[in-house]
Amino acid sequence: MRTTKLVRRLAGVEHTVVESVETEQAAGGVVLVVRVRPDRSARSRCSRCARRSRGYDQGDGPRRWRGLDFGTVPVLLQAGAPRVSCRVHGVVVAAVPWARARSRFTRDFEDTCAWLAAHAPGSVVAELLRVTWRSVRSAVARVVAEASGRADRLAGLRRIGIDEIAFRKGQRYLTTVVDHDTGRLVWAAEGRNSQTLGRFFDALGPGRAGQLTHVSADGAEWVHTVVRARAPQAVLCLDPYHVVAWATTALDTVRRELTAQLKAAGRKDAAKVLAGTRWALVRNPEQLSATQRGTLASVKDTNRRLYTAYLLKEQTRAVFEAKGEHGHTLLAGWLAWARRSRLPALTKLAKTITRYLPILRNTLDHGLSNARSEATNTHLRVLTRRSYGFHSPEALTAMAMLTRGGLCPNLPGRTAQLST
Ligand SMILES: [Zn+2]
């Protein structure tokens, strides 16, 4: 194999002529500089629409793109960046076959970067690829923008879940739309109000909005109002996991109040014990460690009020697991029990749930299984907490679409099976 052909293969570039390969001493050590140019078929194309265009000028001279390392040696592709005059887009930099428009990285590099970002902590990606996290974010944004342009993500939606997710310590919000049938995130935008959600329905259009059969959401009234106006035929359901989350919050409120009462009564040791029961109480029973099961058993023996709150939390889960007729019976039982529990947090929750009873009944009747969308929402909440430094809603949305929207690229060059 000739060297230029070998280099072309290593660099993973197509429609590209390799002119020369040289080493160069850089600040961090030796780098490999590969001089390239687009071949005849890829030359003089608009970087925005790929239309063949008339040459304009030489632009700002040669540019460099970071490629995947050859072994341990960093690789830079170098080429001229002439400008062309596109009939539609005017004077723009000519497209290059090895990189996306406005990127300082090759396609393979960006795809690898995005794949890694979806699968590993940010610090690992940055260290392995020797890039800043800022570069990772912009690579993800370009990969996602390209992939979302390829497919209509809003086609064929029937059952969707609408949710809101806080980020930047609850200062800002994203409104998200998940497809219940695939579990995929199909739409996300900053904001949590009727205008934001209105933009989703604008993108969907009246025809496709008319095809929706079920829409689940939390208790937010503005969501219900928009859905009733834009997709009146869809059955509105209350997302079960929100109800379980409300009950969990109520349980925790009871625990904190009881702890405060003990402290006020001077029973510091007992207060400390109660403060330590939190995880045993709020976690799902099947996830408890042996110690936590012991903690739960001692709460049962020593603190009737707190244990009642715990059982009420668990019963909300049982309601949705049962669904249908049995679910209705359990729900009625839950409401009666919560109302006479004499636990303010729970009697208050009973009032809230009574208010949402019509759409809660829909959830039970239609058996809307939201395991997939719940997994997606849980994942998104984890994303917002990971040390990815999401300073902009765009970056967070792009990352969410990458990991939960089905837009993650394959690793470059992985068509053949090769395992050792
Ligand atoms: Zn163009």
Short mmCIF file of C-alpha atoms and ligand atoms in Angstrom, two decimals:
data_model
loop_
_atom_site.label_atom_id
_atom_site.label_comp_id
_atom_site.label_asym_id
_atom_site.label_seq_id
_atom_site.Cartn_x
_atom_site.Cartn_y
_atom_site.Cartn_z
CA MET A 1 0.00 0.00 0.00
CA ARG A 2 1.36 3.40 -0.88
CA THR A 3 1.99 5.77 1.99
CA THR A 4 -0.62 8.31 0.91
CA LYS A 5 -3.22 5.57 0.57
CA LEU A 6 -2.27 4.22 3.99
CA VAL A 7 -2.52 7.68 5.52
CA ARG A 8 -5.89 8.22 3.87
CA ARG A 9 -7.09 4.96 5.38
CA LEU A 10 -5.69 5.82 8.82
CA ALA A 11 -7.21 9.28 8.79
CA GLY A 12 -10.54 7.80 7.71
CA VAL A 13 -11.05 10.40 4.99
CA GLU A 14 -12.91 9.97 1.73
CA HIS A 15 -12.95 12.07 -1.43
CA THR A 16 -9.64 13.45 -0.22
CA VAL A 17 -6.21 13.66 -1.80
CA VAL A 18 -3.26 13.31 0.58
CA GLU A 19 -0.48 15.62 -0.58
CA SER A 20 2.17 15.10 2.10
CA VAL A 21 2.80 13.85 5.62
CA GLU A 22 5.27 15.58 7.91
CA THR A 23 6.09 15.64 11.58
CA GLU A 24 6.18 18.92 13.39
CA GLN A 25 7.43 19.88 16.84
CA ALA A 26 4.58 21.35 18.85
CA ALA A 27 4.32 22.53 22.47
CA GLY A 28 3.12 19.13 23.70
CA GLY A 29 5.53 17.03 21.57
CA VAL A 30 5.56 15.75 18.02
CA VAL A 31 2.43 16.04 15.88
CA LEU A 32 1.77 14.65 12.44
CA VAL A 33 0.66 17.19 9.86
CA VAL A 34 -1.17 15.69 6.89
CA ARG A 35 -1.64 18.07 3.98
CA VAL A 36 -4.83 17.27 2.12
CA ARG A 37 -7.27 18.66 -0.43
CA PRO A 38 -10.75 17.62 -1.51
CA ASP A 39 -10.71 15.46 -4.65
CA ARG A 40 -12.33 16.60 -7.89
CA SER A 41 -15.83 15.43 -6.88
CA ALA A 42 -15.75 17.17 -3.49
CA ARG A 43 -14.19 20.43 -4.59
CA SER A 44 -15.92 23.83 -4.79
CA ARG A 45 -19.04 22.92 -2.86
CA CYS A 46 -21.03 25.17 -0.53
CA SER A 47 -20.41 24.26 3.13
CA ARG A 48 -24.06 24.79 3.93
CA CYS A 49 -25.90 22.99 1.16
CA ALA A 50 -23.13 21.03 -0.64
CA ARG A 51 -24.19 22.57 -3.97
CA ARG A 52 -21.37 22.90 -6.48
CA SER A 53 -20.51 26.59 -6.60
CA ARG A 54 -18.28 29.05 -8.34
CA GLY A 55 -14.91 29.78 -6.71
CA TYR A 56 -14.74 33.17 -4.97
CA ASP A 57 -11.30 33.60 -3.37
CA GLN A 58 -8.69 31.81 -1.25
CA GLY A 59 -10.29 32.84 2.04
CA ASP A 60 -7.95 33.30 5.01
CA GLY A 61 -5.33 30.81 3.86
CA PRO A 62 -4.64 27.28 5.14
CA ARG A 63 -6.57 25.84 8.09
CA ARG A 64 -5.99 22.85 10.33
CA TRP A 65 -8.38 20.23 11.67
CA ARG A 66 -7.65 17.91 14.55
CA GLY A 67 -8.06 14.25 13.55
CA LEU A 68 -7.93 11.02 15.56
CA ASP A 69 -4.43 10.20 16.79
CA PHE A 70 -2.29 7.74 14.82
CA GLY A 71 -1.35 5.51 17.74
CA THR A 72 -0.16 8.01 20.32
CA VAL A 73 0.73 10.80 17.89
CA PRO A 74 -1.76 13.65 17.46
CA VAL A 75 -2.80 14.27 13.85
CA LEU A 76 -3.62 17.56 12.18
CA LEU A 77 -5.10 17.77 8.70
CA GLN A 78 -4.07 20.90 6.86
CA ALA A 79 -5.71 22.36 3.77
CA GLY A 80 -6.58 25.61 2.09
CA ALA A 81 -9.98 27.05 2.95
CA PRO A 82 -11.11 28.81 -0.22
CA ARG A 83 -14.46 30.52 -0.41
CA VAL A 84 -17.15 29.81 -2.97
CA SER A 85 -20.14 31.81 -4.12
CA CYS A 86 -23.29 29.72 -3.59
CA ARG A 87 -26.44 30.67 -5.48
CA VAL A 88 -28.46 30.28 -2.29
CA HIS A 89 -26.05 31.07 0.54
CA GLY A 90 -23.80 33.70 -1.02
CA VAL A 91 -20.07 33.78 -0.28
CA VAL A 92 -19.20 30.97 2.13
CA VAL A 93 -16.19 28.81 2.96
CA ALA A 94 -16.05 25.76 0.70
CA ALA A 95 -17.10 22.43 2.20
CA VAL A 96 -14.41 19.87 3.02
CA PRO A 97 -15.23 16.16 2.96
CA TRP A 98 -13.37 15.35 6.18
CA ALA A 99 -15.06 17.83 8.52
CA ARG A 100 -18.41 19.41 9.33
CA ALA A 101 -18.86 23.09 8.59
CA ARG A 102 -17.30 25.47 11.10
CA SER A 103 -15.56 22.66 12.98
CA ARG A 104 -11.90 22.48 13.93
CA PHE A 105 -12.16 18.68 14.15
CA THR A 106 -12.57 15.93 11.59
CA ARG A 107 -15.85 14.01 11.33
CA ASP A 108 -14.29 10.85 12.78
CA PHE A 109 -12.89 12.82 15.68
CA GLU A 110 -16.26 14.42 16.42
CA ASP A 111 -18.17 11.15 16.11
CA THR A 112 -15.72 9.48 18.51
CA CYS A 113 -16.03 12.43 20.85
CA ALA A 114 -19.84 12.32 20.82
CA TRP A 115 -19.93 8.54 21.27
CA LEU A 116 -17.58 8.80 24.25
CA ALA A 117 -19.54 11.68 25.75
CA ALA A 118 -22.65 9.51 25.65
CA HIS A 119 -20.90 6.61 27.37
CA ALA A 120 -18.28 8.01 29.74
CA PRO A 121 -17.79 10.82 32.24
CA GLY A 122 -16.75 14.16 30.79
CA SER A 123 -13.34 14.06 32.45
CA VAL A 124 -12.55 10.74 30.72
CA VAL A 125 -13.51 12.10 27.31
CA ALA A 126 -11.43 15.23 27.75
CA GLU A 127 -8.37 13.33 29.01
CA LEU A 128 -8.48 10.57 26.42
CA LEU A 129 -9.01 12.83 23.42
CA ARG A 130 -6.89 15.71 24.76
CA VAL A 131 -9.62 18.29 24.27
CA THR A 132 -11.40 20.76 26.51
CA TRP A 133 -14.91 20.01 27.67
CA ARG A 134 -16.01 23.03 25.68
CA SER A 135 -14.81 21.32 22.49
CA VAL A 136 -16.67 18.14 23.47
CA ARG A 137 -19.88 20.15 23.88
CA SER A 138 -19.58 21.80 20.49
CA ALA A 139 -18.76 18.46 18.82
CA VAL A 140 -21.89 16.98 20.39
CA ALA A 141 -23.95 19.94 19.18
CA ARG A 142 -22.76 19.52 15.57
CA VAL A 143 -23.24 15.74 15.55
CA VAL A 144 -26.75 16.11 16.95
CA ALA A 145 -27.69 18.95 14.57
CA GLU A 146 -26.62 16.85 11.59
CA ALA A 147 -28.35 13.68 12.79
CA SER A 148 -31.62 15.42 13.67
CA GLY A 149 -31.73 16.95 10.20
CA ARG A 150 -31.71 13.43 8.72
CA ALA A 151 -34.89 12.06 10.31
CA ASP A 152 -38.27 13.50 11.22
CA ARG A 153 -38.39 12.81 14.91
CA LEU A 154 -42.03 13.85 15.29
CA ALA A 155 -43.43 11.41 12.73
CA GLY A 156 -45.85 8.74 13.93
CA LEU A 157 -46.20 9.92 17.53
CA ARG A 158 -49.20 8.43 19.34
CA ARG A 159 -48.52 8.44 23.08
CA ILE A 160 -46.28 11.10 24.53
CA GLY A 161 -45.15 12.26 27.95
CA ILE A 162 -44.56 15.95 28.65
CA ASP A 163 -42.26 16.88 31.48
CA GLU A 164 -40.11 19.65 32.82
CA ILE A 165 -36.56 19.33 34.08
CA ALA A 166 -34.72 21.80 36.25
CA PHE A 167 -31.08 22.58 35.61
CA ARG A 168 -28.54 25.09 36.88
CA LYS A 169 -29.70 24.43 40.43
CA GLY A 170 -33.34 24.96 39.56
CA GLN A 171 -32.75 28.38 38.04
CA ARG A 172 -33.76 27.27 34.56
CA TYR A 173 -36.01 24.64 33.03
CA LEU A 174 -36.32 22.47 29.95
CA THR A 175 -39.65 21.22 28.68
CA THR A 176 -39.22 17.72 27.29
CA VAL A 177 -41.41 15.45 25.19
CA VAL A 178 -40.82 11.70 25.30
CA ASP A 179 -42.37 9.03 23.05
CA HIS A 180 -43.93 6.46 25.40
CA ASP A 181 -43.70 3.72 22.81
CA THR A 182 -39.97 4.02 22.12
CA GLY A 183 -38.86 5.77 25.31
CA ARG A 184 -37.04 8.30 23.14
CA LEU A 185 -36.74 11.96 23.79
CA VAL A 186 -38.27 13.58 20.69
CA TRP A 187 -38.29 17.26 21.57
CA ALA A 188 -36.81 19.59 24.18
CA ALA A 189 -36.60 23.34 24.61
CA GLU A 190 -35.84 25.84 27.31
CA GLY A 191 -38.69 27.22 29.36
CA ARG A 192 -41.71 25.84 31.16
CA ASN A 193 -44.81 27.64 30.09
CA SER A 194 -47.57 27.47 27.54
CA GLN A 195 -45.50 29.35 24.93
CA THR A 196 -42.72 26.76 25.15
CA LEU A 197 -45.14 23.87 24.78
CA GLY A 198 -46.96 25.77 22.04
CA ARG A 199 -43.74 25.65 20.02
CA PHE A 200 -43.76 21.84 20.25
CA PHE A 201 -47.30 21.73 18.88
CA ASP A 202 -46.34 24.23 16.16
CA ALA A 203 -43.54 21.90 15.10
CA LEU A 204 -45.88 18.92 15.25
CA GLY A 205 -48.58 20.62 13.19
CA PRO A 206 -52.35 20.11 13.54
CA GLY A 207 -52.41 16.92 11.43
CA ARG A 208 -49.97 15.04 13.60
CA ALA A 209 -51.33 16.56 16.82
CA GLY A 210 -54.66 15.03 15.77
CA GLN A 211 -53.03 11.59 15.74
CA LEU A 212 -52.04 11.71 19.39
CA THR A 213 -54.05 9.26 21.48
CA HIS A 214 -52.53 9.79 24.96
CA VAL A 215 -50.61 12.61 26.59
CA SER A 216 -49.19 12.18 30.06
CA ALA A 217 -47.89 15.01 32.20
CA ASP A 218 -47.38 16.06 35.78
CA GLY A 219 -49.87 18.27 37.58
CA ALA A 220 -48.91 21.47 35.75
CA GLU A 221 -52.12 23.22 34.76
CA TRP A 222 -50.51 25.04 31.82
CA VAL A 223 -49.60 21.70 30.23
CA HIS A 224 -53.19 20.47 30.55
CA THR A 225 -54.56 23.70 29.05
CA VAL A 226 -52.27 23.59 26.02
CA VAL A 227 -52.91 19.87 25.41
CA ARG A 228 -56.69 20.32 25.64
CA ALA A 229 -56.50 23.16 23.13
CA ARG A 230 -54.05 21.62 20.64
CA ALA A 231 -54.85 17.89 20.88
CA PRO A 232 -58.39 17.76 22.30
CA GLN A 233 -58.90 14.13 21.25
CA ALA A 234 -55.93 12.87 23.28
CA VAL A 235 -56.59 11.29 26.66
CA LEU A 236 -54.80 13.30 29.31
CA CYS A 237 -53.11 11.16 31.96
CA LEU A 238 -51.20 11.96 35.12
CA ASP A 239 -47.70 10.49 35.01
CA PRO A 240 -47.56 7.83 37.74
CA TYR A 241 -44.01 8.57 38.74
CA HIS A 242 -44.90 12.12 39.66
CA VAL A 243 -47.55 10.85 42.07
CA VAL A 244 -45.03 8.45 43.64
CA ALA A 245 -42.55 11.34 43.85
CA TRP A 246 -45.16 13.54 45.58
CA ALA A 247 -45.82 10.79 48.13
CA THR A 248 -42.07 10.38 48.67
CA THR A 249 -41.72 14.12 49.29
CA ALA A 250 -44.66 14.01 51.75
CA LEU A 251 -43.04 11.10 53.58
CA ASP A 252 -39.79 13.03 53.87
CA THR A 253 -41.66 16.07 55.18
CA VAL A 254 -43.23 13.90 57.91
CA ARG A 255 -39.78 12.55 58.85
CA ARG A 256 -38.29 16.05 59.07
CA GLU A 257 -41.18 17.36 61.15
CA LEU A 258 -40.94 14.46 63.59
CA THR A 259 -37.16 14.98 63.81
CA ALA A 260 -37.68 18.69 64.57
CA GLN A 261 -40.24 17.83 67.28
CA LEU A 262 -37.77 15.46 68.98
CA LYS A 263 -35.04 18.10 68.86
CA ALA A 264 -37.38 20.70 70.35
CA ALA A 265 -38.19 18.26 73.16
CA GLY A 266 -34.46 17.94 73.91
CA ARG A 267 -34.26 14.32 72.67
CA LYS A 268 -31.16 14.86 70.55
CA ASP A 269 -30.16 11.20 70.24
CA ALA A 270 -33.61 10.09 69.09
CA ALA A 271 -33.67 12.99 66.59
CA LYS A 272 -30.34 11.87 65.19
CA VAL A 273 -31.59 8.30 64.72
CA LEU A 274 -34.65 9.56 62.87
CA ALA A 275 -32.55 11.83 60.65
CA GLY A 276 -30.59 8.74 59.58
CA THR A 277 -33.65 6.84 58.36
CA ARG A 278 -34.12 8.90 55.21
CA TRP A 279 -32.71 6.53 52.57
CA ALA A 280 -34.28 3.45 54.10
CA LEU A 281 -37.65 5.20 53.79
CA VAL A 282 -37.48 6.85 50.37
CA ARG A 283 -35.83 4.08 48.35
CA ASN A 284 -37.85 1.33 46.73
CA PRO A 285 -37.96 -1.67 49.11
CA GLU A 286 -36.33 -4.01 46.58
CA GLN A 287 -33.28 -1.72 46.45
CA LEU A 288 -32.68 -1.63 50.20
CA SER A 289 -29.43 -2.90 51.73
CA ALA A 290 -29.56 -5.26 54.71
CA THR A 291 -28.80 -2.36 57.08
CA GLN A 292 -31.55 -0.25 55.54
CA ARG A 293 -34.04 -3.10 55.92
CA GLY A 294 -33.07 -3.19 59.61
CA THR A 295 -33.60 0.57 59.88
CA LEU A 296 -37.03 0.22 58.28
CA ALA A 297 -37.98 -2.56 60.72
CA SER A 298 -37.01 -0.41 63.68
CA VAL A 299 -39.08 2.51 62.34
CA LYS A 300 -42.02 0.11 62.15
CA ASP A 301 -41.53 -0.87 65.81
CA THR A 302 -40.82 2.54 67.25
CA ASN A 303 -42.50 5.22 65.14
CA ARG A 304 -46.03 4.47 64.09
CA ARG A 305 -46.67 7.84 62.47
CA LEU A 306 -43.59 7.74 60.30
CA TYR A 307 -44.27 4.14 59.36
CA THR A 308 -47.82 5.08 58.30
CA ALA A 309 -46.37 7.75 56.00
CA TYR A 310 -44.02 5.09 54.61
CA LEU A 311 -46.85 2.65 53.91
CA LEU A 312 -48.83 5.41 52.19
CA LYS A 313 -45.85 6.12 49.94
CA GLU A 314 -45.56 2.45 49.06
CA GLN A 315 -49.26 2.18 48.35
CA THR A 316 -49.07 4.86 45.66
CA ARG A 317 -46.66 2.56 43.82
CA ALA A 318 -49.03 -0.37 44.32
CA VAL A 319 -51.91 1.65 42.80
CA PHE A 320 -50.08 2.05 39.48
CA GLU A 321 -48.69 -1.46 39.46
CA ALA A 322 -52.24 -2.79 39.81
CA LYS A 323 -53.88 -0.44 37.24
CA GLY A 324 -57.51 -0.97 36.10
CA GLU A 325 -60.29 -1.88 38.56
CA HIS A 326 -57.93 -3.05 41.27
CA GLY A 327 -55.95 0.17 40.88
CA HIS A 328 -59.14 2.22 41.41
CA THR A 329 -59.93 0.27 44.58
CA LEU A 330 -56.42 0.75 45.95
CA LEU A 331 -56.56 4.45 45.09
CA ALA A 332 -59.89 4.92 46.92
CA GLY A 333 -58.40 3.11 49.92
CA TRP A 334 -55.30 5.28 49.73
CA LEU A 335 -57.35 8.50 49.74
CA ALA A 336 -59.47 7.43 52.71
CA TRP A 337 -56.37 6.40 54.67
CA ALA A 338 -54.38 9.55 53.84
CA ARG A 339 -57.31 11.85 54.75
CA ARG A 340 -57.62 10.41 58.25
CA SER A 341 -53.86 9.92 58.78
CA ARG A 342 -53.62 13.17 60.79
CA LEU A 343 -50.30 13.74 59.02
CA PRO A 344 -50.57 17.23 57.47
CA ALA A 345 -48.25 16.43 54.56
CA LEU A 346 -50.39 13.43 53.62
CA THR A 347 -53.80 15.08 54.08
CA LYS A 348 -52.52 17.87 51.85
CA LEU A 349 -51.40 15.33 49.23
CA ALA A 350 -54.83 13.70 49.42
CA LYS A 351 -56.34 17.08 48.47
CA THR A 352 -53.95 17.45 45.52
CA ILE A 353 -54.69 13.96 44.28
CA THR A 354 -58.44 14.51 44.61
CA ARG A 355 -58.06 17.56 42.38
CA TYR A 356 -56.34 15.46 39.70
CA LEU A 357 -58.64 12.47 40.10
CA PRO A 358 -60.14 12.58 36.56
CA ILE A 359 -56.76 12.41 34.82
CA LEU A 360 -55.41 10.00 37.42
CA ARG A 361 -58.32 7.67 36.63
CA ASN A 362 -57.37 7.95 32.94
CA THR A 363 -53.89 6.71 33.83
CA LEU A 364 -55.33 3.64 35.55
CA ASP A 365 -57.92 2.93 32.84
CA HIS A 366 -55.51 3.24 29.95
CA GLY A 367 -52.67 1.47 31.71
CA LEU A 368 -50.17 3.93 30.34
CA SER A 369 -46.90 2.16 31.03
CA ASN A 370 -44.30 4.79 31.46
CA ALA A 371 -41.32 2.66 32.43
CA ARG A 372 -39.39 3.76 29.35
CA SER A 373 -40.17 7.45 29.59
CA GLU A 374 -39.43 7.34 33.29
CA ALA A 375 -36.02 5.84 32.55
CA THR A 376 -35.43 8.68 30.10
CA ASN A 377 -36.49 11.30 32.61
CA THR A 378 -34.32 9.77 35.31
CA HIS A 379 -31.40 9.76 32.90
CA LEU A 380 -31.96 13.42 32.02
CA ARG A 381 -31.97 14.36 35.69
CA VAL A 382 -28.69 12.52 36.16
CA LEU A 383 -27.30 14.36 33.13
CA THR A 384 -28.06 17.72 34.66
CA ARG A 385 -26.16 16.72 37.79
CA ARG A 386 -23.13 15.19 36.08
CA SER A 387 -20.05 17.38 35.99
CA TYR A 388 -20.68 18.32 32.40
CA GLY A 389 -21.00 22.00 33.10
CA PHE A 390 -24.15 22.59 31.11
CA HIS A 391 -24.20 26.32 31.01
CA SER A 392 -26.62 26.62 28.16
CA PRO A 393 -29.94 24.91 27.55
CA GLU A 394 -28.74 24.21 23.98
CA ALA A 395 -25.80 22.17 25.26
CA LEU A 396 -28.01 20.23 27.65
CA THR A 397 -30.64 19.61 24.96
CA ALA A 398 -28.00 18.41 22.49
CA MET A 399 -26.56 16.03 25.07
CA ALA A 400 -30.04 14.75 25.94
CA MET A 401 -30.86 14.15 22.26
CA LEU A 402 -27.54 12.34 21.87
CA THR A 403 -28.07 9.95 24.76
CA ARG A 404 -31.86 9.60 24.80
CA GLY A 405 -32.97 10.75 21.38
CA GLY A 406 -31.30 7.91 19.47
CA LEU A 407 -28.86 10.29 17.78
CA CYS A 408 -25.59 8.84 19.06
CA PRO A 409 -23.27 8.01 16.12
CA ASN A 410 -21.48 4.70 15.73
CA LEU A 411 -17.79 4.67 16.40
CA PRO A 412 -15.99 5.39 13.12
CA GLY A 413 -14.76 2.41 11.11
CA ARG A 414 -16.59 -0.23 13.15
CA THR A 415 -18.37 -2.09 10.38
CA ALA A 416 -16.29 -5.26 10.57
CA GLN A 417 -16.39 -7.58 13.56
CA LEU A 418 -12.97 -7.83 15.10
CA SER A 419 -12.51 -8.96 18.65
CA THR A 420 -9.41 -10.25 20.33
ZN ZN B 1 -25.33 26.82 -0.39
#
